[in-house]
CSV table of C-alpha atoms in Angstrom, one decimal:
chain,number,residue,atom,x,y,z
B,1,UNK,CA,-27.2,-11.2,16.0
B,2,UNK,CA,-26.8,-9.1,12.6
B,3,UNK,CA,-27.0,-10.8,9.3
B,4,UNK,CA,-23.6,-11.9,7.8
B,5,UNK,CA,-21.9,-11.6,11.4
B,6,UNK,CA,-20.1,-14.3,13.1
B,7,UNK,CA,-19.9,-14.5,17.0
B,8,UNK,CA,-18.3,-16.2,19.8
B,9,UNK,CA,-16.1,-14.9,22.9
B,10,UNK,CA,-13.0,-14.3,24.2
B,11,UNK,CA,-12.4,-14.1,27.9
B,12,UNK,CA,-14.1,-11.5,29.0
B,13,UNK,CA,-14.5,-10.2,25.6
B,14,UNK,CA,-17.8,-10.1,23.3
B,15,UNK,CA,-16.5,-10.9,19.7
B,16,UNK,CA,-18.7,-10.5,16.3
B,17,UNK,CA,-16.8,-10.3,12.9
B,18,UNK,CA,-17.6,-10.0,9.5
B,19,UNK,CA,-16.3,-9.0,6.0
B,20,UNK,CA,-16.7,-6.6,3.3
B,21,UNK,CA,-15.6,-6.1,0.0
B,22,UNK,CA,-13.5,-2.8,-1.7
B,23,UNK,CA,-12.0,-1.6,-4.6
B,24,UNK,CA,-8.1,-2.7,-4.7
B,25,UNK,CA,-7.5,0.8,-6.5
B,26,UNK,CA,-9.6,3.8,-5.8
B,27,UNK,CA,-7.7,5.8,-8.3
B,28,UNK,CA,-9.5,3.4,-10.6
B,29,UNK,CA,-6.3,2.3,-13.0
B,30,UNK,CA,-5.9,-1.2,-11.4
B,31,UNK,CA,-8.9,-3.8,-11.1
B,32,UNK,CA,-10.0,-5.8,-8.3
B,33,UNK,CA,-11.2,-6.1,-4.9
B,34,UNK,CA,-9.5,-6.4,-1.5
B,35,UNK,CA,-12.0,-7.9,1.1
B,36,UNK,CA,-11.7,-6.0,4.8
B,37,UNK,CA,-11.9,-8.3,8.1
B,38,UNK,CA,-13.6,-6.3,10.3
B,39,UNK,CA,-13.9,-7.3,14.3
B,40,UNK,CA,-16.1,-5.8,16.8
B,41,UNK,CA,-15.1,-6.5,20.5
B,42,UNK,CA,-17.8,-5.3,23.4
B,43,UNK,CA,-17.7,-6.1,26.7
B,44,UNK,CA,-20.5,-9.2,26.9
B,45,UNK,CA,-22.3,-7.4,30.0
B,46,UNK,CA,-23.1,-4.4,27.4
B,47,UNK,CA,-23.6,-6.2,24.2
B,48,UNK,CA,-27.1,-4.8,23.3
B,49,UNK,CA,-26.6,-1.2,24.6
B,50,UNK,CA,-25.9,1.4,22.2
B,51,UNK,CA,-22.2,2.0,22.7
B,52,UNK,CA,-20.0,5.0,20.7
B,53,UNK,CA,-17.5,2.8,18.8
B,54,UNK,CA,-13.7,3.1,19.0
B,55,UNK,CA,-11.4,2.1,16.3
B,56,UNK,CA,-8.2,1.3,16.3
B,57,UNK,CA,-5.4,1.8,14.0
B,58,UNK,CA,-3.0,-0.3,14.4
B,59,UNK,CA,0.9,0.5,14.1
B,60,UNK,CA,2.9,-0.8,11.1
B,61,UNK,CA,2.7,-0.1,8.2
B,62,UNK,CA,1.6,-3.8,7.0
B,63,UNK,CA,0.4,-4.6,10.6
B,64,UNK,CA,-2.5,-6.5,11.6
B,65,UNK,CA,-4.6,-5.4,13.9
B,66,UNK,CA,-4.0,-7.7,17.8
B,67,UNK,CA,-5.3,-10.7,18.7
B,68,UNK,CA,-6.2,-10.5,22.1
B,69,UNK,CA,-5.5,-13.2,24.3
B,70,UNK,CA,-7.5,-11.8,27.8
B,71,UNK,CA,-8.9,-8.5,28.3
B,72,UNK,CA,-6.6,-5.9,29.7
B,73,UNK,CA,-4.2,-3.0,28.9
B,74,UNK,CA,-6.1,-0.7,26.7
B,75,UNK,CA,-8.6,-2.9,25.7
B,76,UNK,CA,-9.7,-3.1,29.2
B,77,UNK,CA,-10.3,0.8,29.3
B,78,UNK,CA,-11.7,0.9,26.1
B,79,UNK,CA,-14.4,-2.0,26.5
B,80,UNK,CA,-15.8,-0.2,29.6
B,81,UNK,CA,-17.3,2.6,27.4
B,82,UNK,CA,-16.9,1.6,23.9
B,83,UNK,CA,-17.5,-1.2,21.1
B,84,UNK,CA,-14.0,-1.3,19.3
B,85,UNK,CA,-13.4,-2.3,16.2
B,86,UNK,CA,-10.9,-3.7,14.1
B,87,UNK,CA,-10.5,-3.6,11.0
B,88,UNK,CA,-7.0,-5.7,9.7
B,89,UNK,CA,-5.4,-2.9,6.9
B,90,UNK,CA,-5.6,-4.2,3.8
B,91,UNK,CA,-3.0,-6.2,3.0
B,92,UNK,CA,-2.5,-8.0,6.5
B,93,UNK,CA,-4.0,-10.3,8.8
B,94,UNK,CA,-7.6,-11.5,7.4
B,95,UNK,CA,-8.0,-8.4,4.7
B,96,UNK,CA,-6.9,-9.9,1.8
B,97,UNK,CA,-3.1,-10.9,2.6
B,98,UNK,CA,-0.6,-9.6,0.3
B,99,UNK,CA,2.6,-11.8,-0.6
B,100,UNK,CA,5.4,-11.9,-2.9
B,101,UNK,CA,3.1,-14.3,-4.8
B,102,UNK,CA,0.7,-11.8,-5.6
B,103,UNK,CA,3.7,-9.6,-7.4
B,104,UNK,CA,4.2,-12.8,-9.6
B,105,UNK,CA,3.8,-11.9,-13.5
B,106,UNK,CA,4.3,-8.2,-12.6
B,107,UNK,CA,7.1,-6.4,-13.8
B,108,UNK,CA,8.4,-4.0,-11.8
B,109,UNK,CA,6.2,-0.6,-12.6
B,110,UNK,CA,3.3,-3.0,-12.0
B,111,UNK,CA,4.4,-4.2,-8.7
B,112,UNK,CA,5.1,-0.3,-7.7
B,113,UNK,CA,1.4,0.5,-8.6
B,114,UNK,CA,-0.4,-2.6,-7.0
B,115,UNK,CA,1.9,-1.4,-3.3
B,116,UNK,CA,1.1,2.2,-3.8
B,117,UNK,CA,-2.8,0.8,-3.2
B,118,UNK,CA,-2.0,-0.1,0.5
B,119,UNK,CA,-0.6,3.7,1.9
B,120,UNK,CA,-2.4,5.3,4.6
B,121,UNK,CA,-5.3,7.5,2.1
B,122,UNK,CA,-6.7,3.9,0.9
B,123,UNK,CA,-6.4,2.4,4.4
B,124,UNK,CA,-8.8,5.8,5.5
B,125,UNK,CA,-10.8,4.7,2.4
B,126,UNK,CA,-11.2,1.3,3.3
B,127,UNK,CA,-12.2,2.8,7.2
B,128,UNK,CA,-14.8,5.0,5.3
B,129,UNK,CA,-16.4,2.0,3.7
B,130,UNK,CA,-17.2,0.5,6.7
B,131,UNK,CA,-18.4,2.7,8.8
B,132,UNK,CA,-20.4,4.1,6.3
B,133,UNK,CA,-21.8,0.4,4.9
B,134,UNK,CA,-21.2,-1.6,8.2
B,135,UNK,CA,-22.1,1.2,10.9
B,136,UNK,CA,-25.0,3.1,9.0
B,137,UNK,CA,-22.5,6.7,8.8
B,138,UNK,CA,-22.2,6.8,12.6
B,139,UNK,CA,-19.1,8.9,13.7
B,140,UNK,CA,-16.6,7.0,16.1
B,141,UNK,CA,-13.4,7.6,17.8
B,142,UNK,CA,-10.2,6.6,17.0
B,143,UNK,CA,-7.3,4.6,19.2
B,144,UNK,CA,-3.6,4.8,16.9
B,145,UNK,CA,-0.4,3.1,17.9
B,146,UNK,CA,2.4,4.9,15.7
B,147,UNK,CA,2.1,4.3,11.9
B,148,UNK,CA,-1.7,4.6,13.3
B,149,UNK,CA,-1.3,8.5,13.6
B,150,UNK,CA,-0.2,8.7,10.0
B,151,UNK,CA,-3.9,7.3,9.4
B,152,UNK,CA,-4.6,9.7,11.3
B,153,UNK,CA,-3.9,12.5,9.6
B,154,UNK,CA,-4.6,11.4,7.0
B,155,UNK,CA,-8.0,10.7,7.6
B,156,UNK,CA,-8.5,14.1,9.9
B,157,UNK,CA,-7.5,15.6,6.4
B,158,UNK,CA,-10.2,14.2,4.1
B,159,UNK,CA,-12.8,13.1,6.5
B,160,UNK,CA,-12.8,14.9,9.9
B,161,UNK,CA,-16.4,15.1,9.8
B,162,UNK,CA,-16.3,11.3,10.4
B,163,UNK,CA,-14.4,12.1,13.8
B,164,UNK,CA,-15.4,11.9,17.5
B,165,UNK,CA,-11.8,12.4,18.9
B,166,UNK,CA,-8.4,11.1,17.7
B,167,UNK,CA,-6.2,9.4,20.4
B,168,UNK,CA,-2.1,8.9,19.2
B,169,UNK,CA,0.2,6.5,20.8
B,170,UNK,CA,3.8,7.4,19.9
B,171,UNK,CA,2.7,8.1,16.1
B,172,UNK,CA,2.5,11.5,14.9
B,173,UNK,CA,4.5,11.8,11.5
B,174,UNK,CA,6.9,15.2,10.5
B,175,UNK,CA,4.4,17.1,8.0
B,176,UNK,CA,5.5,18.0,5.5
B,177,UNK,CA,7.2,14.1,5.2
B,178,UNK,CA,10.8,14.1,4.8
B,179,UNK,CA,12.3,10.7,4.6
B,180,UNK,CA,15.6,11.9,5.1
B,181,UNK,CA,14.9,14.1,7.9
B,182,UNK,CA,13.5,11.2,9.5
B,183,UNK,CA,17.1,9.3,9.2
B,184,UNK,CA,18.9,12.1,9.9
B,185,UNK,CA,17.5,11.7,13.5
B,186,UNK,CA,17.0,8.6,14.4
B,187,UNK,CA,20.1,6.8,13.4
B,188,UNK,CA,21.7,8.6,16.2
B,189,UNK,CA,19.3,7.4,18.4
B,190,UNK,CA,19.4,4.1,17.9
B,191,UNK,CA,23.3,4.6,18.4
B,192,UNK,CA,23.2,6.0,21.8
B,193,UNK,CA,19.8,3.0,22.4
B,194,UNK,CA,23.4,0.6,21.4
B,195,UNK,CA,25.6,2.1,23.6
B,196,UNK,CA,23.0,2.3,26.8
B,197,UNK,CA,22.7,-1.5,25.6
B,198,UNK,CA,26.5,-2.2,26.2
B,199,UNK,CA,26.5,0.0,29.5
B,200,UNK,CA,24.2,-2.3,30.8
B,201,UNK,CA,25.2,-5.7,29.9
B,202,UNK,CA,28.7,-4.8,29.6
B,203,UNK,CA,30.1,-8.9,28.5
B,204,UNK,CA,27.6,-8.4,25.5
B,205,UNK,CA,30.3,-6.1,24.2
B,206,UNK,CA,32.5,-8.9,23.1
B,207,UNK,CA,29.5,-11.4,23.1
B,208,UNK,CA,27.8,-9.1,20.1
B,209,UNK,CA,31.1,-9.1,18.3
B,210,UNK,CA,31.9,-12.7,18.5
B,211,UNK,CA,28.9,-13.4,16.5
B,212,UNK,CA,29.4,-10.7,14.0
B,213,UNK,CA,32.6,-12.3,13.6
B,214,UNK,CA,31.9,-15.4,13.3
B,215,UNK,CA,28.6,-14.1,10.9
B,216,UNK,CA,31.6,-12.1,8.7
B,217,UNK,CA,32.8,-15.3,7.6
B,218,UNK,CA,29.7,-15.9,5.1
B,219,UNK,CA,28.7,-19.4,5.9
B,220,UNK,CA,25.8,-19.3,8.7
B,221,UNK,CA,22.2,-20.7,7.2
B,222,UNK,CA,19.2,-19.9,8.9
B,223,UNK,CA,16.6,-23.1,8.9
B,224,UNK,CA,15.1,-21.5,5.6
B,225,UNK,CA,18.3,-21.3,3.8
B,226,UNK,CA,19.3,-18.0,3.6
B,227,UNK,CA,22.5,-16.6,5.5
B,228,UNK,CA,22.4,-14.9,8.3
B,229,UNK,CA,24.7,-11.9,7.1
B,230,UNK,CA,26.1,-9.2,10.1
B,231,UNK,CA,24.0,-6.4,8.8
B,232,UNK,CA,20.6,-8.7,8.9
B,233,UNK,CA,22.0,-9.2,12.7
B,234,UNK,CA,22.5,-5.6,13.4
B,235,UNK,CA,18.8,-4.9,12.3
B,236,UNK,CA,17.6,-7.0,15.0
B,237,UNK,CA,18.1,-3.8,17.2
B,238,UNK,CA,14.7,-2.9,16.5
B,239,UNK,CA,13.9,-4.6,19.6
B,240,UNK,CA,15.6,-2.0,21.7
B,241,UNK,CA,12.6,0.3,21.2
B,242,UNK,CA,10.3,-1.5,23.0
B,243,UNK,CA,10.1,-3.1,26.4
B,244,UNK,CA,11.8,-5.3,27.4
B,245,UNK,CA,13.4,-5.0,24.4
B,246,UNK,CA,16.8,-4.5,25.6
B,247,UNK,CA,16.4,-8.0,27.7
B,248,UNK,CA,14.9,-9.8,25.0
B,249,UNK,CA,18.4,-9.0,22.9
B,250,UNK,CA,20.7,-9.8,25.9
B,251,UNK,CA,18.8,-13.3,26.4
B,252,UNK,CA,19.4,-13.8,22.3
B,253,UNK,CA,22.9,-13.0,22.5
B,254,UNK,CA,23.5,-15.6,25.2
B,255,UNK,CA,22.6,-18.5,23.8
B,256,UNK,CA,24.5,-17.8,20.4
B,257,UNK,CA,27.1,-20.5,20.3
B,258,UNK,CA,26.5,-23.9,21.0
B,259,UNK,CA,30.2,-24.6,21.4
B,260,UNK,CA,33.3,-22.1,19.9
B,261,UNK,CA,33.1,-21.0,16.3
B,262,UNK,CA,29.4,-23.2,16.0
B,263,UNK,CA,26.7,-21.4,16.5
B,264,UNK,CA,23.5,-22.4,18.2
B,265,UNK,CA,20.0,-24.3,16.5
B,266,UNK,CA,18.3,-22.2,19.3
B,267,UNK,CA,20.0,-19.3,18.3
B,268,UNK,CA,19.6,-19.5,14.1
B,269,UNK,CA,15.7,-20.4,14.5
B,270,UNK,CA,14.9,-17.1,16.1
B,271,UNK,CA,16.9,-15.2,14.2
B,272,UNK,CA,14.7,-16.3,11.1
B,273,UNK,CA,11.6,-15.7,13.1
B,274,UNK,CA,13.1,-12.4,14.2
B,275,UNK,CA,14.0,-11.4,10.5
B,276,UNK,CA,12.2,-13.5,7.9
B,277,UNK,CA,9.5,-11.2,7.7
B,278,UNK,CA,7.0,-14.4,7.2
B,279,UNK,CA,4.2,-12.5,9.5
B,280,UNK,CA,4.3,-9.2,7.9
B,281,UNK,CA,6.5,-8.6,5.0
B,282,UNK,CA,4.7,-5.5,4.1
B,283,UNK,CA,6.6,-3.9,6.8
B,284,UNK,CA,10.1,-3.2,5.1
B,285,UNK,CA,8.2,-3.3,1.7
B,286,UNK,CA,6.0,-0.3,2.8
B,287,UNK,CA,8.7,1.7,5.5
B,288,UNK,CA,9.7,4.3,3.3
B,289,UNK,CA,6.6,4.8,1.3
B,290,UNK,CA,4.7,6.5,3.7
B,291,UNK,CA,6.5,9.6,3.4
B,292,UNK,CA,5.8,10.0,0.2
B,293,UNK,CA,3.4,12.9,-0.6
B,294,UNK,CA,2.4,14.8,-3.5
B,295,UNK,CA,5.2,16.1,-5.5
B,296,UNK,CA,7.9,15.2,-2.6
B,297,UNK,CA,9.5,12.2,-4.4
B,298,UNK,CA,11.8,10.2,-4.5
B,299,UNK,CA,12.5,8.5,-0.9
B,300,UNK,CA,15.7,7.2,-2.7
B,301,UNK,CA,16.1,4.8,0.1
B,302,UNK,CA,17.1,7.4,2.4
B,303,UNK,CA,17.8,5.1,5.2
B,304,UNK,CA,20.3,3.6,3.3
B,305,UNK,CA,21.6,7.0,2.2
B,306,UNK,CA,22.0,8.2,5.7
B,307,UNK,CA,23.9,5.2,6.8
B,308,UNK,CA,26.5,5.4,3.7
B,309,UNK,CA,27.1,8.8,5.9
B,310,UNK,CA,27.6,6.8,8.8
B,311,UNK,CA,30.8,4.8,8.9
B,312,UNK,CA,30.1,3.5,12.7
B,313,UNK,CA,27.5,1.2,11.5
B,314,UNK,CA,29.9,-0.5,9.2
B,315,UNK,CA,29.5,-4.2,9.5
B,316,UNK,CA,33.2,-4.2,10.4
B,317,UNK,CA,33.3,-2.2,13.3
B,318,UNK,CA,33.2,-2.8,17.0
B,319,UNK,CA,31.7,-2.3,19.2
B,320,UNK,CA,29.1,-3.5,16.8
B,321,UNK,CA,25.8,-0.6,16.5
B,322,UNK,CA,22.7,-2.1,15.7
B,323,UNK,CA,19.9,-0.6,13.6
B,324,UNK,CA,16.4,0.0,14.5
B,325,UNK,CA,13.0,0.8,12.1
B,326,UNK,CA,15.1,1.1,9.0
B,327,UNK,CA,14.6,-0.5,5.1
B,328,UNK,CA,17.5,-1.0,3.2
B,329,UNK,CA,17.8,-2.1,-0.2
B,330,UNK,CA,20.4,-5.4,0.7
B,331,UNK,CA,16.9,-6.7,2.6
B,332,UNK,CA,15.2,-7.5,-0.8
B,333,UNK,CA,18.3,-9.6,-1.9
B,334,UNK,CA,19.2,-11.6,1.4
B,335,UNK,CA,15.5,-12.2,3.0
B,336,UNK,CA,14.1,-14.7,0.7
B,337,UNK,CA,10.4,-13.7,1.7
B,338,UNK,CA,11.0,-10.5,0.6
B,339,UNK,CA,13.0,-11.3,-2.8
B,340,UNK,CA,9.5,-10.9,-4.7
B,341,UNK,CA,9.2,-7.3,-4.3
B,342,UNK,CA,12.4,-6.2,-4.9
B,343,UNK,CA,11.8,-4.7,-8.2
B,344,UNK,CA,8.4,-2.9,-7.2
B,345,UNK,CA,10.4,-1.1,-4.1
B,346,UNK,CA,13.1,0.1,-6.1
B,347,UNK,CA,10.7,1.5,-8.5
B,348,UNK,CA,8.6,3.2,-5.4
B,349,UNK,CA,12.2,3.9,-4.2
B,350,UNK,CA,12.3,6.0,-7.3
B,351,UNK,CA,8.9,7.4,-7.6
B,352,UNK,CA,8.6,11.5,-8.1
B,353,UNK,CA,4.9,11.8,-7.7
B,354,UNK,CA,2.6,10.2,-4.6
B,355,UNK,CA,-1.2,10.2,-3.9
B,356,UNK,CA,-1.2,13.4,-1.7
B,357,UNK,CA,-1.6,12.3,1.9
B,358,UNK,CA,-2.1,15.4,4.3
B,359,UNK,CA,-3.8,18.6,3.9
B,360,UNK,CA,-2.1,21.3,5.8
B,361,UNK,CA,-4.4,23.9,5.8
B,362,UNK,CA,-7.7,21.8,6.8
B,363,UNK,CA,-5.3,20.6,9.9
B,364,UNK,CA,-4.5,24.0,10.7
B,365,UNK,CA,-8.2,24.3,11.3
B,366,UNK,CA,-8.9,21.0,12.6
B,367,UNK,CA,-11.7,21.2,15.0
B,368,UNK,CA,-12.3,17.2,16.0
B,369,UNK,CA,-9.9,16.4,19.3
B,370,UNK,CA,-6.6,15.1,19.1
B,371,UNK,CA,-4.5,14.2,22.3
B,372,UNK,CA,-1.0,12.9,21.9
B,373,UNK,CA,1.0,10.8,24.1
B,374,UNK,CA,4.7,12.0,22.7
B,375,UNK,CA,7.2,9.4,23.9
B,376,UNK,CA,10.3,11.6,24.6
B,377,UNK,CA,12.9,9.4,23.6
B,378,UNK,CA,11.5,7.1,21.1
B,379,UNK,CA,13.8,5.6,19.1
B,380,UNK,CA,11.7,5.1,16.1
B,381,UNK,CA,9.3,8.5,16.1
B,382,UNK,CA,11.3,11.3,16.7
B,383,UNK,CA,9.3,13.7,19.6
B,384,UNK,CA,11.0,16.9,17.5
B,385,UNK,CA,9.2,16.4,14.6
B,386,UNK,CA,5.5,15.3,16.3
B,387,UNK,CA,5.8,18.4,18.6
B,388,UNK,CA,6.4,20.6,15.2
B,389,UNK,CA,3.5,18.8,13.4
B,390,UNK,CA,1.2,19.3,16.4
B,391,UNK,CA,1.8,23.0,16.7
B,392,UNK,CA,0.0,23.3,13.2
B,393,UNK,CA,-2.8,21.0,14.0
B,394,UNK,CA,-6.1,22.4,15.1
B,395,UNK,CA,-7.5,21.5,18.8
B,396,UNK,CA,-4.3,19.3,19.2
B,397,UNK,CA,-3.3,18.4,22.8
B,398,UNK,CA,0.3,17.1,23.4
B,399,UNK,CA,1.4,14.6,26.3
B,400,UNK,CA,4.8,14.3,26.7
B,401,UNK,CA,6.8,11.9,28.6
B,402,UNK,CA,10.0,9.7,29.4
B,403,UNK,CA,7.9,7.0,31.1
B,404,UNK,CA,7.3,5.2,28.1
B,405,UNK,CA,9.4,3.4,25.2
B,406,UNK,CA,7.4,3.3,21.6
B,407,UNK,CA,5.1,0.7,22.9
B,408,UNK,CA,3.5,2.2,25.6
B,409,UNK,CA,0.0,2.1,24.7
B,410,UNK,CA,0.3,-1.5,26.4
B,411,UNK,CA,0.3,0.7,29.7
B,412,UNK,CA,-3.7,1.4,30.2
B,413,UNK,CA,-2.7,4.5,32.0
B,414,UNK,CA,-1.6,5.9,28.5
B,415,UNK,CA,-5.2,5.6,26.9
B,416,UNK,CA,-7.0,6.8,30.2
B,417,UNK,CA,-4.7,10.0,30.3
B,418,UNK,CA,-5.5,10.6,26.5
B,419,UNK,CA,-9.2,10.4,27.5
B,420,UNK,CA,-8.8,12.8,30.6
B,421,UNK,CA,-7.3,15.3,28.3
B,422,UNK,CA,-10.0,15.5,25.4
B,423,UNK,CA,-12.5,15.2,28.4
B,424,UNK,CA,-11.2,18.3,30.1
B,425,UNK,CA,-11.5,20.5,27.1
B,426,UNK,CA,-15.3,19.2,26.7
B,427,UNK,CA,-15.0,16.8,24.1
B,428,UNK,CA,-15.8,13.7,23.8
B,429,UNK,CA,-19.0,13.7,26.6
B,430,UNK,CA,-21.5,11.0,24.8
């Protein structure tokens, strides 16, 4: 094989990997490097034929790319025609992880700047490094799972030229960004995703509420010390976008209390594992960021302004309502993994001015094509604002359906109907 690669297989799966070095700050104010995993997965039958290369772009933001286990799903469909590639975002998995530790000795203007190097326009950076450096320039295709179309646009905005096709997975952002829009809808949603919850697991009702009770009195530790407050519980509803989701939740809920008032070991492990953020604290750190653009600032924790609106989430209430893809500000005081950047996302929290993410007018024109799967009732995209942003984008092809929840891409029917509608406009024929 190549120079500087590293090989071995997977079941069924070809692997090679290697790594590459950036700039931490392509503004050019901070100094550094971030070093890029990058991961190239062929089918082993096709390893020396010259394949078009698919990247993927994986959801988040602060998400590593997978770790496949077998070959299936989309994977499957993609080895059979492509070599993909991963390459981990910066910040996660094997590209130079970032943890509260590296925020140490930063005050909290600092800390703001060093985050604001790991948004979606140095991630499309990093992606132009290596194809350029690792793939000689060779244009590819790309595979995103939500926060993945935000890279997306972005990169069909400053590099389209570098573009086969663009395939989207439940991931089209609102353009112009609007943070608060974004809350605006989807709080509801995960309200009526809480009551369809209750409809169908009915006991949970009182189950839910006995713990919140019982949470309400202040004194439940998690195995890593912190307490397990009601409103850390009601974010666990993030699960009830994704499948199972909603069974996953009704199976947590049951084994809550190991006898009356007490609850479970079972119970508190998971809910740290569930919360802690230990596998990807960028994800809170970075959830409101990514609408910032240009001169749109500040977010102003506008997740935690629309809830302030919203009395029926109160901790208090019952039926209790659970919350879904949302950062609030109490997060970076009760989650002790995430207690190191609570200065630096306050201060982003605050911030008037972004690096510009989007260009409107070069979408408008976009020529390179981009086929949507539009989940109809995500709880965590809303389909409104994807269907408004993709009526302004160039050679843009909409799929939308109630088949699926946020995580759909898992189905490999989703990627081979993406394929069949680029293919039927003549695009994407190697």
């Amino acid at each position: 094989m190549s120079a500087g690669w590293t090989t071995y297989l997977l079941p069924g799966i070809g692997v090679r990997e290697r790594r590459l070095a950036v700039p931490l700050d392509r503004s050019g104010r901070l100094a550094g490097e971030v070093t890029l995993l990058v991961r190239e997965l062929v089918d082993p039958t096709r390893a020396d034929e010259d394949l078009p290369l698919l990247v993927y772009l994986q959801g988040g933001p602060g998400g590593a790319n997978p770790r496949p286990l077998r070959r299936d799903g989309w994977l499957d469909v993609a080895l059979r025609d492509y070599r993909v590639v991963f390459v981990d975002q910066r910040g996660t998995g094997g590209s130079s992880p970032l943890d509260g530790e590296a925020l140490a000795g930063l005050d909290a203007a600092q800390g703001a700047d060093l985050l604001a190097c790991y948004r979606a326009d140095s991630i499309v950076a990093d992606l132009e490094d290596v194809r350029r450096k690792v793939y000689g320039g060779r244009p590819w295709t790309t595979l995103a799972q939500s926060f993945g179309g935000w890279i997306t646009l972005t990169y069909l905005s400053v590099a389209p030229e570098a573009l086969r096709a663009c395939y989207v997975a439940g991931g089209i952002p609102g353009t112009p960004p609007d943070a608060a829009e974004v809350y605006r809808r989807t709080f509801g949603r995960v309200a009526g995703r809480t009551a369809e919850f209750y409809r169908r697991y009915p006991a949970d009702v009182d189950a839910v509420a006995a713990i919140a009770d019982r949470l309400a009195q202040g004194d439940v530790l998690l195995p890593d010390g912190d307490v397990l407050t009601v409103r850390r519980f009601q974010s666990m509803g993030i699960d009830l976008g994704m499948k199972p989701g909603p069974e996953r939740l009704h199976w947590f809920v049951e084994k809550a209390f190991a006898a009356p008032g007490r609850l479970s070991a079972g119970f508190l492990q998971e809910a740290m594992v569930r919360t802690s953020q230990a596998d990807g604290p960028l994800f809170w750190t970075l959830q409101e960021s990514i609408y910032g653009h240009g001169a749109n600032g500040p977010t102003g924790w506008a997740a935690q302004a629309e809830r302030d609106r919203r009395p029926e989430f109160d901790a208090d209430r019952r039926p209790l309502l659970f919350t879904g893809e949302m950062a609030f500000p109490w997060m970076f005081d009760e989650i002790r993994l995430l207690r190191p950047y609570r200065g630096a996302v306050h201060e982003l929290a605050a911030r008037q001015e972004w690096s510009p993410l989007y260009d409107l007018d070069r979408l408008a024109a976009n020529e390179v094509p981009l086929a949507a799967v539009v989940y109809h009732d995500d709880m965590f995209v809303d389909s409104g604002l994807q269907l408004d942003t993709l009526s302004r984008v160039g050679s843009a092809q909409a799929w939308v359906t109630n088949e699926y929840e946020h995580d759909g891409i898992g189905d490999a029917r989703v990627l081979e109907r993406l394929r069949e509608l680029v293919r039927d406009r003549g695009g994407e024929i190697r």
